[in-house]
mmCIF file of C-alpha atoms in Angstrom:
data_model
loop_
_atom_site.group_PDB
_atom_site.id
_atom_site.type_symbol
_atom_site.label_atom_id
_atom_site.label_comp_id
_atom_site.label_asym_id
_atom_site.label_seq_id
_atom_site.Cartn_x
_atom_site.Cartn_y
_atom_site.Cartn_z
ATOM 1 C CA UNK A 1 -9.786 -10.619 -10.373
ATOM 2 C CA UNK A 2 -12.576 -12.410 -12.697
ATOM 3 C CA UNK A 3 -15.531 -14.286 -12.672
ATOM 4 C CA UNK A 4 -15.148 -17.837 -13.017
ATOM 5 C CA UNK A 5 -15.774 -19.586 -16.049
ATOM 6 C CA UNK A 6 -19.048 -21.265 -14.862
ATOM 7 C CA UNK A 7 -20.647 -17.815 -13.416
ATOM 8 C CA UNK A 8 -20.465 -16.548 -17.350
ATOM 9 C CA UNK A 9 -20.443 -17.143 -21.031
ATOM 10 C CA UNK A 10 -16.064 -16.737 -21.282
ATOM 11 C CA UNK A 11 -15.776 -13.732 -24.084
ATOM 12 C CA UNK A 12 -13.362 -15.322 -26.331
ATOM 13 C CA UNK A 13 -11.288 -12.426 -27.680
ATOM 14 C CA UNK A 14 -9.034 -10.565 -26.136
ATOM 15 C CA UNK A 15 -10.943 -6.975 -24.732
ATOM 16 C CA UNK A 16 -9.781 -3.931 -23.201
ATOM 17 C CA UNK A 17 -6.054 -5.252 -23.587
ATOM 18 C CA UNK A 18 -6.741 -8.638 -21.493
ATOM 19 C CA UNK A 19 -6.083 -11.119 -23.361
ATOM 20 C CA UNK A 20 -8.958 -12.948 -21.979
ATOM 21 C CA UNK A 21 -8.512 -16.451 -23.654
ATOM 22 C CA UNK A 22 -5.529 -16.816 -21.411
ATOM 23 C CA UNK A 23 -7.374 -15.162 -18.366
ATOM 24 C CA UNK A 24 -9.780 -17.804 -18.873
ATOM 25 C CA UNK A 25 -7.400 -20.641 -19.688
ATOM 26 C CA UNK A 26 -5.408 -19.824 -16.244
ATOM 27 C CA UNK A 27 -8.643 -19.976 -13.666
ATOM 28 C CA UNK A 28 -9.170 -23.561 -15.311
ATOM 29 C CA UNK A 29 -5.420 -24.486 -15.087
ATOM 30 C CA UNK A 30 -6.123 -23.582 -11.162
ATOM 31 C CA UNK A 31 -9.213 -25.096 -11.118
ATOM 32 C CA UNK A 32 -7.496 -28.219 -12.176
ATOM 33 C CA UNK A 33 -4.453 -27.534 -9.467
ATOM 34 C CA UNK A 34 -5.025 -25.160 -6.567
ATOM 35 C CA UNK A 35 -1.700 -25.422 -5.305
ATOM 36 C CA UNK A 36 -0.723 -23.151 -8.273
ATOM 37 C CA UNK A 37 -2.452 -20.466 -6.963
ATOM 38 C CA UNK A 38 -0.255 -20.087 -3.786
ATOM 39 C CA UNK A 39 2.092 -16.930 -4.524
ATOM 40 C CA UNK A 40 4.237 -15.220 -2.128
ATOM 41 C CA UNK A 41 4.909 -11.572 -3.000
ATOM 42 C CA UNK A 42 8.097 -9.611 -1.600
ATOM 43 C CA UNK A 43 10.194 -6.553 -1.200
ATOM 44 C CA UNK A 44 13.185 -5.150 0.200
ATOM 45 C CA UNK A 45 13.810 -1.813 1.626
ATOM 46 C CA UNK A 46 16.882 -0.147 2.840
ATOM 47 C CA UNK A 47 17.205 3.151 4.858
ATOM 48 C CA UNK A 48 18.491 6.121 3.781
ATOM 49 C CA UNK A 49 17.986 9.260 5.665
ATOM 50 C CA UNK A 50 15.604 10.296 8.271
ATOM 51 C CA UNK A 51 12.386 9.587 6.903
ATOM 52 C CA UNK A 52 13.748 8.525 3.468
ATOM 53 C CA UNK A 53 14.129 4.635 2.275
ATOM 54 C CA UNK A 54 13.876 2.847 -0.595
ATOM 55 C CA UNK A 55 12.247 -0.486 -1.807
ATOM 56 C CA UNK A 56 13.213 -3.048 -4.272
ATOM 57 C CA UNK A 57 10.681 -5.607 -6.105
ATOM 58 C CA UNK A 58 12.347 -8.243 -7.808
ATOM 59 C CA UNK A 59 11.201 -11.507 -7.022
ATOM 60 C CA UNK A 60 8.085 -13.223 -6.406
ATOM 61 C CA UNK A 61 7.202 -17.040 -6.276
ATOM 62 C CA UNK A 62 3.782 -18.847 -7.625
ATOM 63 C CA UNK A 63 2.153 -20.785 -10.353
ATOM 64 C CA UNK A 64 4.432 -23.202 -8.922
ATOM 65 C CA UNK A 65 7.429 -21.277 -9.103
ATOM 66 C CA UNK A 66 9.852 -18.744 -8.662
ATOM 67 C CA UNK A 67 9.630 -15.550 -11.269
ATOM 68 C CA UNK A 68 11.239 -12.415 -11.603
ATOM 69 C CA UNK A 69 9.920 -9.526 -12.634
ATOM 70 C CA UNK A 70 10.835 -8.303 -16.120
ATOM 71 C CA UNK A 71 12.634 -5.195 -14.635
ATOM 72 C CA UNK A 72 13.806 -4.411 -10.962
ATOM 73 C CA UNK A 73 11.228 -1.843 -9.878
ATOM 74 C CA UNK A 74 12.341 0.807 -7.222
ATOM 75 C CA UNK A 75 10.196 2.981 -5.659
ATOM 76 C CA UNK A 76 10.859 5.393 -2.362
ATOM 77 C CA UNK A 77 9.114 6.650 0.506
ATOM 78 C CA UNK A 78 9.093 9.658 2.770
ATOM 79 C CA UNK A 79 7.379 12.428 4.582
ATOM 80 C CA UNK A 80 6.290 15.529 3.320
ATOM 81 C CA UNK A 81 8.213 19.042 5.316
ATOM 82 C CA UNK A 82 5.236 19.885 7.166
ATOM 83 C CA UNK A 83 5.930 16.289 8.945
ATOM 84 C CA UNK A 84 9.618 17.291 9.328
ATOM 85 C CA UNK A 85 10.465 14.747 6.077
ATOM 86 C CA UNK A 86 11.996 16.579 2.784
ATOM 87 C CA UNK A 87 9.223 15.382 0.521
ATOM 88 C CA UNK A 88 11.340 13.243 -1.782
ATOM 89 C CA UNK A 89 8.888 10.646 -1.881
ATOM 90 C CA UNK A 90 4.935 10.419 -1.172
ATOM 91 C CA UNK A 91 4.399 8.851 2.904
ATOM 92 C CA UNK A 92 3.814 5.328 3.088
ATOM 93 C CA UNK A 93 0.519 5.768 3.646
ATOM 94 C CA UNK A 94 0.017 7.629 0.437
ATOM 95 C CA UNK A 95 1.142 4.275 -1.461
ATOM 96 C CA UNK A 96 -2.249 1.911 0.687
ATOM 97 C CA UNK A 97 -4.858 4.698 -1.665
ATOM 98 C CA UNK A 98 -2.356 3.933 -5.132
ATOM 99 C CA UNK A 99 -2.805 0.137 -4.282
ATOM 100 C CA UNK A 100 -6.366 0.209 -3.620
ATOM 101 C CA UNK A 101 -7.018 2.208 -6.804
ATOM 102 C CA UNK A 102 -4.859 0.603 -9.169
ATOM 103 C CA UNK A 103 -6.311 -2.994 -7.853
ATOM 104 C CA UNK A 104 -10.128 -2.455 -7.955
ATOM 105 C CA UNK A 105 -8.827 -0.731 -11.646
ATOM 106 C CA UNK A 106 -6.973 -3.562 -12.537
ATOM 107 C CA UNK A 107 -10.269 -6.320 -11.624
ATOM 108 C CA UNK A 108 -12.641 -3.999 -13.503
ATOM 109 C CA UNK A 109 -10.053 -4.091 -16.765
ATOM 110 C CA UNK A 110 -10.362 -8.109 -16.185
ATOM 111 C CA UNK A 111 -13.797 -8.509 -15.292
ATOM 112 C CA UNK A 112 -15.231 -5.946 -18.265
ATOM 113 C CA UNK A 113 -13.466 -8.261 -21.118
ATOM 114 C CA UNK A 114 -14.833 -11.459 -19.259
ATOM 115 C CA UNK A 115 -18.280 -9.974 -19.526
ATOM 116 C CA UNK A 116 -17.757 -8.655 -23.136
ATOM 117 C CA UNK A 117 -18.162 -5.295 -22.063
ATOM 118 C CA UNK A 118 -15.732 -2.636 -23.646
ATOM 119 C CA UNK A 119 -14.247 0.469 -21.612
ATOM 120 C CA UNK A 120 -13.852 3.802 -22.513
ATOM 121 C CA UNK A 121 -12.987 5.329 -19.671
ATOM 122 C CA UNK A 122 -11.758 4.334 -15.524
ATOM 123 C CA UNK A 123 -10.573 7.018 -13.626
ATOM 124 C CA UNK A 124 -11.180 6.768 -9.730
ATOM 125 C CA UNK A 125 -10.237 9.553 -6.966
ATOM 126 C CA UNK A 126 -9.694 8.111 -3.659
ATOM 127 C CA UNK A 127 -8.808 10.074 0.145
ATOM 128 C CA UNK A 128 -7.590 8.998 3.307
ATOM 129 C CA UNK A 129 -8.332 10.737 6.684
ATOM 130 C CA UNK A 130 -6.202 10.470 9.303
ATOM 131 C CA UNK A 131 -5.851 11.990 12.769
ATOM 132 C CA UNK A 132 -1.752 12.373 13.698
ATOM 133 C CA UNK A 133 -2.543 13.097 17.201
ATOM 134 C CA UNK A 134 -2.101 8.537 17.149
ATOM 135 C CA UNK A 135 1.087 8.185 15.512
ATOM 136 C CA UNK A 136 2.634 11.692 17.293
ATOM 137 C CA UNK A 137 1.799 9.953 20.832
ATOM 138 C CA UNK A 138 -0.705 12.760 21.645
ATOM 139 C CA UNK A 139 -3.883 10.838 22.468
ATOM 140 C CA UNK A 140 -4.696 7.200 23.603
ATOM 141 C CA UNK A 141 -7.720 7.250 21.771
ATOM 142 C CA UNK A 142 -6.952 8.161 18.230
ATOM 143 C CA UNK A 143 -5.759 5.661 16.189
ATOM 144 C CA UNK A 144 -2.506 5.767 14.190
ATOM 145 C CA UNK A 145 -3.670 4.658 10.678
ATOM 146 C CA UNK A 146 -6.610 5.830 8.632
ATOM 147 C CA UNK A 147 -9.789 6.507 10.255
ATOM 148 C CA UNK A 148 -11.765 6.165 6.829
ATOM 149 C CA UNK A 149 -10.952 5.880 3.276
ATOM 150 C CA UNK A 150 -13.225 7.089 0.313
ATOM 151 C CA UNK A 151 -13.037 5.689 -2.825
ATOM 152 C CA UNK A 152 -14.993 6.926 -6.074
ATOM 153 C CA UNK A 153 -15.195 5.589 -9.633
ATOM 154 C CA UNK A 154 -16.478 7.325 -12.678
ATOM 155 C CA UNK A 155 -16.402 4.410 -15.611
ATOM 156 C CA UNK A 156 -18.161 4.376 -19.338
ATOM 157 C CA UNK A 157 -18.244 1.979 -21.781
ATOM 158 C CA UNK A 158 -20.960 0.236 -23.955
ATOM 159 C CA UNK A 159 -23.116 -1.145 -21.169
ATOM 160 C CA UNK A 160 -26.031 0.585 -19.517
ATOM 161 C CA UNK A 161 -25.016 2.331 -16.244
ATOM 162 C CA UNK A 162 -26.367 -0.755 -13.963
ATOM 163 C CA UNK A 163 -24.112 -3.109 -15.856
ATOM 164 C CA UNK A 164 -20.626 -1.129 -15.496
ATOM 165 C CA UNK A 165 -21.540 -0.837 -11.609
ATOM 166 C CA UNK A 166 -21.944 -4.148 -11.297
ATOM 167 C CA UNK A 167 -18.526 -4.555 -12.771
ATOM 168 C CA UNK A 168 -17.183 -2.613 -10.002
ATOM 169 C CA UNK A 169 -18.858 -4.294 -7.337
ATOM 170 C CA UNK A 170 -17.766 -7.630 -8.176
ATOM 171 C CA UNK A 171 -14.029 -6.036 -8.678
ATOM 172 C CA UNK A 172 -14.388 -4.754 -4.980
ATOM 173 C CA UNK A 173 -15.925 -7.988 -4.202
ATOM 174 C CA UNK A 174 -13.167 -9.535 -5.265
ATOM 175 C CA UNK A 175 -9.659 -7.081 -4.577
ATOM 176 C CA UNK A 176 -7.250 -8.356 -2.540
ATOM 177 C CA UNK A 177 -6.159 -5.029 -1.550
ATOM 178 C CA UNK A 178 -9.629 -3.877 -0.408
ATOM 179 C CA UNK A 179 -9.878 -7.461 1.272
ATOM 180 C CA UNK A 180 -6.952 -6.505 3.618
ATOM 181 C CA UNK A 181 -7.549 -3.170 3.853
ATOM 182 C CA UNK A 182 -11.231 -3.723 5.042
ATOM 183 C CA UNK A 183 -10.730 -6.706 7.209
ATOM 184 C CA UNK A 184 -6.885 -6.652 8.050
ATOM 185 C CA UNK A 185 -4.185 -9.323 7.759
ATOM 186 C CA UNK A 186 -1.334 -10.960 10.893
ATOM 187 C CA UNK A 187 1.907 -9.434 10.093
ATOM 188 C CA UNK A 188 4.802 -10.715 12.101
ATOM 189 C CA UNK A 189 7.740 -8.298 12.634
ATOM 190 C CA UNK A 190 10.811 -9.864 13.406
ATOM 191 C CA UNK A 191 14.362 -8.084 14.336
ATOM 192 C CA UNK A 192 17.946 -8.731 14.190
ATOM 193 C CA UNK A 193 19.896 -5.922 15.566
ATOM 194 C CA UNK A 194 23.886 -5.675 15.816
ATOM 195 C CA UNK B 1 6.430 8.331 14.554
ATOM 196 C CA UNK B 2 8.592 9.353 17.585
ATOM 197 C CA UNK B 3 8.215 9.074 21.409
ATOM 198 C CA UNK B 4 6.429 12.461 23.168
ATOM 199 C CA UNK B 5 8.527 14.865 24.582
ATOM 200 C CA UNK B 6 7.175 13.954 27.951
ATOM 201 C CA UNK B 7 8.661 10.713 27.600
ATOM 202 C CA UNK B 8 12.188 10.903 26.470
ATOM 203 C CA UNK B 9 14.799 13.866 27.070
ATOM 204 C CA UNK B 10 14.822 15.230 23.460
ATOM 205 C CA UNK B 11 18.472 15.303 21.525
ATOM 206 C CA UNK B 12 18.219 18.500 20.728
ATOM 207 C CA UNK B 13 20.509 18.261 17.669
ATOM 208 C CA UNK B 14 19.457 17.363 14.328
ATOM 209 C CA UNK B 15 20.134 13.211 13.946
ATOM 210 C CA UNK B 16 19.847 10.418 11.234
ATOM 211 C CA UNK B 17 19.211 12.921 8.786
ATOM 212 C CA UNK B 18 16.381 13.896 11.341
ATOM 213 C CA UNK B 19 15.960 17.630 12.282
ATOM 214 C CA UNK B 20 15.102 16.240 15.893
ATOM 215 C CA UNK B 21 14.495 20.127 16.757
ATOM 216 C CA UNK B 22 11.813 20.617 14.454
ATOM 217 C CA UNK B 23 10.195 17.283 15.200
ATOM 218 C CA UNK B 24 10.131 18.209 19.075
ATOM 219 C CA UNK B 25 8.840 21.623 18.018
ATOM 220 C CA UNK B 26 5.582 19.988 15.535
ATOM 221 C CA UNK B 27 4.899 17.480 18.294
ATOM 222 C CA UNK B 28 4.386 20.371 20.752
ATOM 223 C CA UNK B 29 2.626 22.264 18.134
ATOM 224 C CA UNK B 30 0.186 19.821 17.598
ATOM 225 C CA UNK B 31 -0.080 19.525 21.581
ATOM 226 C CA UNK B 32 -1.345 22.661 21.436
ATOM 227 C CA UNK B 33 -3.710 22.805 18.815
ATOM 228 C CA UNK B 34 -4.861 19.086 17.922
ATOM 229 C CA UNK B 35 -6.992 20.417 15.315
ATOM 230 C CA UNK B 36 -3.519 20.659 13.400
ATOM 231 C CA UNK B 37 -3.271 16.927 13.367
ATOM 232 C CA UNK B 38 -5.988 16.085 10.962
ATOM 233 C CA UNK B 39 -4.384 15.313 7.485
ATOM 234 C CA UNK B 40 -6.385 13.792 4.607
ATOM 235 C CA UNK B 41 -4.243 11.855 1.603
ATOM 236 C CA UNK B 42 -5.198 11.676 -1.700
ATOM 237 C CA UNK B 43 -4.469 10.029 -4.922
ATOM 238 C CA UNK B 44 -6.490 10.082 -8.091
ATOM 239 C CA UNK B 45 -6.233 7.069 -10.702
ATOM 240 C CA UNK B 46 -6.479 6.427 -14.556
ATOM 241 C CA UNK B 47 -7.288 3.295 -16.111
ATOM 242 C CA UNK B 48 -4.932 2.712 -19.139
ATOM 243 C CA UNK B 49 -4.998 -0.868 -20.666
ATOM 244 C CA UNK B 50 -5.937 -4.220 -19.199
ATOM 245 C CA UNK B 51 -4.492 -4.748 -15.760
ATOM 246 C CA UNK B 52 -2.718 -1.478 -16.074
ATOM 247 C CA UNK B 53 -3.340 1.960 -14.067
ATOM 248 C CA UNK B 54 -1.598 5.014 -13.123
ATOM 249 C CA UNK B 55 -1.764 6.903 -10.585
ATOM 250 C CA UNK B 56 -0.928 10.373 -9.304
ATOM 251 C CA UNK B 57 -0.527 11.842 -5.977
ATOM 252 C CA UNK B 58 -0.101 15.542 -5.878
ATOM 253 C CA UNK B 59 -1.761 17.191 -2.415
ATOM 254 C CA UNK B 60 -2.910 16.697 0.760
ATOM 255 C CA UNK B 61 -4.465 18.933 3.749
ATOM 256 C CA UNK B 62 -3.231 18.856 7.055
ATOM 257 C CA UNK B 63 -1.930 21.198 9.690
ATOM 258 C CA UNK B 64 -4.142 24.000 9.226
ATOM 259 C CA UNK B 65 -4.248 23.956 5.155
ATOM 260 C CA UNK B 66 -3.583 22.664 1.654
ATOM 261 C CA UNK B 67 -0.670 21.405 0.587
ATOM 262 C CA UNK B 68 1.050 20.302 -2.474
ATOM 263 C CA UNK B 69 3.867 17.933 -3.138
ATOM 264 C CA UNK B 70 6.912 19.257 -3.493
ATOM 265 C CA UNK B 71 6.993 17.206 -7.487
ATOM 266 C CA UNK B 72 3.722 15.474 -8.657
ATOM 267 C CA UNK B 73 4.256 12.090 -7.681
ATOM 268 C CA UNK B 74 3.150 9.003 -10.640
ATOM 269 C CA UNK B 75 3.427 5.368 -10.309
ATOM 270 C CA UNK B 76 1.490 2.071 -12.334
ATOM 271 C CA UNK B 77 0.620 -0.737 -11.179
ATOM 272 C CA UNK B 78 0.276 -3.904 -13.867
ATOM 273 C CA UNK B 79 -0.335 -7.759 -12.811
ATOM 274 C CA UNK B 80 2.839 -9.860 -14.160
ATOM 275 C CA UNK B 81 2.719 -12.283 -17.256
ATOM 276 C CA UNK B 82 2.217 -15.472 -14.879
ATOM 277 C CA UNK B 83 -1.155 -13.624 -13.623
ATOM 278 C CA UNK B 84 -2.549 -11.858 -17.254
ATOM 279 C CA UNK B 85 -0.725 -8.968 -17.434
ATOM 280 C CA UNK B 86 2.308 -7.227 -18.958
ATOM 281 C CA UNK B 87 4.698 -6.718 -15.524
ATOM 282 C CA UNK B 88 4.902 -3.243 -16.656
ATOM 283 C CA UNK B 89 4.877 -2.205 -12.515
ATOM 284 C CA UNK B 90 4.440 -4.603 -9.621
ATOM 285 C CA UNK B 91 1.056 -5.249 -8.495
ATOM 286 C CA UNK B 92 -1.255 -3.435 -6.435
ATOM 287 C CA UNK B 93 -0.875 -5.918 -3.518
ATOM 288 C CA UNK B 94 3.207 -5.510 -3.367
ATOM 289 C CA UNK B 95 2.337 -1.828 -2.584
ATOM 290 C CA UNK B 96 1.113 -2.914 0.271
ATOM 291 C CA UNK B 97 4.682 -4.386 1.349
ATOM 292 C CA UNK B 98 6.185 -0.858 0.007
ATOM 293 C CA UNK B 99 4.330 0.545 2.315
ATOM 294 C CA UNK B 100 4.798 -1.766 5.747
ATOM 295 C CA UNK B 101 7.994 -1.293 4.964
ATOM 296 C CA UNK B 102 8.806 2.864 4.345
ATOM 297 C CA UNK B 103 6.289 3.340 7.341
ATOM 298 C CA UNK B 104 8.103 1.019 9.649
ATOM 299 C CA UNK B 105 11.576 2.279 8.349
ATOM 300 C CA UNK B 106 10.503 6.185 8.979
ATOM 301 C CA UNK B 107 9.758 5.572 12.094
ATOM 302 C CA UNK B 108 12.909 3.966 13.131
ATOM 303 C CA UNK B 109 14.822 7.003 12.010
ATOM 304 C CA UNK B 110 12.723 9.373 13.904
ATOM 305 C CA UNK B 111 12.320 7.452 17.247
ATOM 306 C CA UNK B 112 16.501 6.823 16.915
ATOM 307 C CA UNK B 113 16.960 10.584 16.565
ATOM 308 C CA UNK B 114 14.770 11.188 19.168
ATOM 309 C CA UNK B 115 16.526 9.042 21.477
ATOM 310 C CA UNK B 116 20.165 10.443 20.309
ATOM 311 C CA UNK B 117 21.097 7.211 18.741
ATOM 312 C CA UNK B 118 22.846 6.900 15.602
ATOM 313 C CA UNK B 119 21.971 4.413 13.589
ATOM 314 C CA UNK B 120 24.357 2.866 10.771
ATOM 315 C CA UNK B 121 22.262 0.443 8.961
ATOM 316 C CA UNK B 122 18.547 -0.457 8.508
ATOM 317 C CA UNK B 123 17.231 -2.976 6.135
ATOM 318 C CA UNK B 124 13.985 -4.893 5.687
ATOM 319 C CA UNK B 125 12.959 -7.883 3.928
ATOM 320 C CA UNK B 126 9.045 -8.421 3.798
ATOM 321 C CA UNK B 127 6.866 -11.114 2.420
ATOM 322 C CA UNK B 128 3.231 -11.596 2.202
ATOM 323 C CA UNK B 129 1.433 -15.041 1.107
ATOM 324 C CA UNK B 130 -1.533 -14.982 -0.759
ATOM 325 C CA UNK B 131 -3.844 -17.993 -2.551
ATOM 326 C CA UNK B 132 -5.105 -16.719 -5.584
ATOM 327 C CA UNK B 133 -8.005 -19.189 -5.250
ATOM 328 C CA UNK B 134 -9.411 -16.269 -3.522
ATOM 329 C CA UNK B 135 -9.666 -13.565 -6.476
ATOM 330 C CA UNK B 136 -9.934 -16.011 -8.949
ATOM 331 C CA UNK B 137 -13.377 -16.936 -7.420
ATOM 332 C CA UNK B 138 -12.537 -20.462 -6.963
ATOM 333 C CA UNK B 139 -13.060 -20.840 -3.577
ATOM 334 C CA UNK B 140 -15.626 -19.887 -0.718
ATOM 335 C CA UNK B 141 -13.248 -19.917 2.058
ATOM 336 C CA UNK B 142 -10.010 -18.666 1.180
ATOM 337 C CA UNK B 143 -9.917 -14.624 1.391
ATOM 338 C CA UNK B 144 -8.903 -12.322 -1.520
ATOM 339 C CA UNK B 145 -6.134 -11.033 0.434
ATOM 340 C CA UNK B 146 -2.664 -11.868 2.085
ATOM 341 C CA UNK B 147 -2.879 -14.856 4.470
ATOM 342 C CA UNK B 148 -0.098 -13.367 6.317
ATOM 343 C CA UNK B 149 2.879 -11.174 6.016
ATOM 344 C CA UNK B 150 6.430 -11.267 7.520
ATOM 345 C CA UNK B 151 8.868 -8.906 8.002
ATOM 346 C CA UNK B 152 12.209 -8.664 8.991
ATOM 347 C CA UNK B 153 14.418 -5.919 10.114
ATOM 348 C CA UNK B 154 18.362 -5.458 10.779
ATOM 349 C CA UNK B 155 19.043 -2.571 12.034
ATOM 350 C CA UNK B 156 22.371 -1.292 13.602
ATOM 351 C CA UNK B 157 23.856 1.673 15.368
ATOM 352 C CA UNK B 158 25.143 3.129 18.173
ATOM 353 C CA UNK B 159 23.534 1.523 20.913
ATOM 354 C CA UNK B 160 22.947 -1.988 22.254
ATOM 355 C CA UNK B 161 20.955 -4.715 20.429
ATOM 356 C CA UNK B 162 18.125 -4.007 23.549
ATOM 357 C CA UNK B 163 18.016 -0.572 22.728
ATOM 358 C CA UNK B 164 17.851 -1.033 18.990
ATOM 359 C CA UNK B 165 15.023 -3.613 19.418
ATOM 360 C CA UNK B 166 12.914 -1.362 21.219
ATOM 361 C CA UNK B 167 13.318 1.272 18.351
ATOM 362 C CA UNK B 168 11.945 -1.036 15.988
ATOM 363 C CA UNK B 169 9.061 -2.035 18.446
ATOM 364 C CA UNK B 170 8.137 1.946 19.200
ATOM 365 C CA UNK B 171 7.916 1.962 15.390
ATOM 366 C CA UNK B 172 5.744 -0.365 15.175
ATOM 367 C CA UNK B 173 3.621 0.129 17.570
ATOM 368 C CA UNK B 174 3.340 3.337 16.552
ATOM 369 C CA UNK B 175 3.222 2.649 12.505
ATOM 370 C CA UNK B 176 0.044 4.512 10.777
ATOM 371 C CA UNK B 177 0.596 1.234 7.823
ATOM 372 C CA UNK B 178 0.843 -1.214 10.368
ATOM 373 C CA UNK B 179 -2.080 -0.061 12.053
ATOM 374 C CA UNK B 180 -4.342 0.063 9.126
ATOM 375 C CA UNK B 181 -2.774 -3.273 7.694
ATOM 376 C CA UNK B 182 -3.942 -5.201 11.055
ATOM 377 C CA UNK B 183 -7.052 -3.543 12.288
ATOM 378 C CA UNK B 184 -8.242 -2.719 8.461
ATOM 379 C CA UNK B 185 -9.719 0.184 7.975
ATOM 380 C CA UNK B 186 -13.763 1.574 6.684
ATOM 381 C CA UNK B 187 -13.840 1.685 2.646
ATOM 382 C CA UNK B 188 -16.626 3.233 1.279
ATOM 383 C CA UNK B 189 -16.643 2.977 -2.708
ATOM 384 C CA UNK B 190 -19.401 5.442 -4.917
ATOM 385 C CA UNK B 191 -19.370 4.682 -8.318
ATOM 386 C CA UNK B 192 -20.148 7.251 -11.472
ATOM 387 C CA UNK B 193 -21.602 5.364 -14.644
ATOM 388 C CA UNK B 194 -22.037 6.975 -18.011
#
């Protein structure tokens, strides 16, 4: 999300719409207490219709406590016709590149303002390839998820070119999607069934 | 996404919302001609303020050609207050739960249909725990990412709780999020600075 406050000289006014006096103020009021840095993120999803369901986020719990979100967000998934869905919704998989993107995005909006860098511009493209013969049962071989994911950045702002890549490097180097998108995470599925 | 046709007698009627048919009929397809199975995903992203992005997703390729969604899809992603931002969308790493949780869901409905069982209800709850000690650079040895994540199905329908469990598990096992989500996946980011 940031460098720390000891890696560089904090930037004391707010940049690039971070307010980064606070940004700065909250990695020291962790420092201080790491158990306020344990969150717990959640959703809840109901089916709807063949391929269709929907997701709420509400609710999530850290900084020692429990918050809710300002709004309820909603958001739906599906498949596209040519994968016998009705398209009402992007696939689930579209919604790992949105993640990725919009958290490396989110680190370089955080980590610019720390460094006292102003943006101009962010604008990334990012693809996903993906052989179906895994998930259609075709092939022992192919996986089911993404065999590779691309990701590009084009980014200006008042810093030489070496100085706004670095920003993205140490946003990768540091985004927790791209951390368990690279490496992977345990998920536990559990089932009650009636 | 569904059981082969070589391992299930296909329910030839359209279930769950599921044109079971036309499933049956793009599974063989792609027996045929595996070349038709190669999709590639896309999403393109604009930096607007802070920790705030947007992001659209508007095509893919797959079977044989280009496509385009049937609307152009758009969705933010912001951090909330607690973490620096302005909660104006969930963030990028509750995406990821979005995602588990439509891919998982899809699934169900198609591997149900395919094995002519109706199902009546199908909820999720999902939770993923992250230390923020991680992203905030604070420490060397806890990751960015989720430490773990949990999910939780009920499903119901027209068959026994044996058969309904073993819906969820195809799923799963078969799940193009949860693949990518537990192995991880290549990311190769390029970056453009002006």
């Amino acid at each position: 999300m940031s460098d720390t406050p000891s890696s560089v000289a904090p930037t004391r006014a707010p940049l690039n719409g971070v307010n980064t006096p606070v940004l700065f103020a909250t990695i020291n009021a962790v420092k201080g207490t790491p158990a306020l840095a344990k969150f717990q993120f959640r959703a809840s999803n109901r089916w709807v219709s063949g391929t269709f369901s929907e997701t709420r986020v509400e609710s999530f719990s850290g900084a020692g406590g429990e918050h809710n979100h300002v709004t309820e967000f909603r958001y739906a998934a599906d498949h596209p016709n040519v994968l016998v869905g009705e398209d009402r919704a992007p696939t689930p998989i579209e919604f790992l590149l949105h993640a990725l993107a919009t958290c490396i995005t989110a680190g370089i909006g955080n980590i610019a303002a720390a460094r006292g860098i102003t943006l101009t511009s962010v604008q990334s493209t990012i693809e996903g390839d993906i052989d179906l013969q895994g998930i259609l049962g075709l092939s022992k071989t192919v996986r089911n998820g993404y065999e590779r994911i691309r990701i590009n950045f084009d980014i200006a702002g008042d810093a030489p070119p070496e100085k706004l890549r670095e920003i993205v490097e140490q946003s990768r180097a540091r985004s927790a999607v791209f951390d368990v998108l690279t490496n992977g995470v345990p998920v536990d599925v559990t089932v009650n069934a009636a």
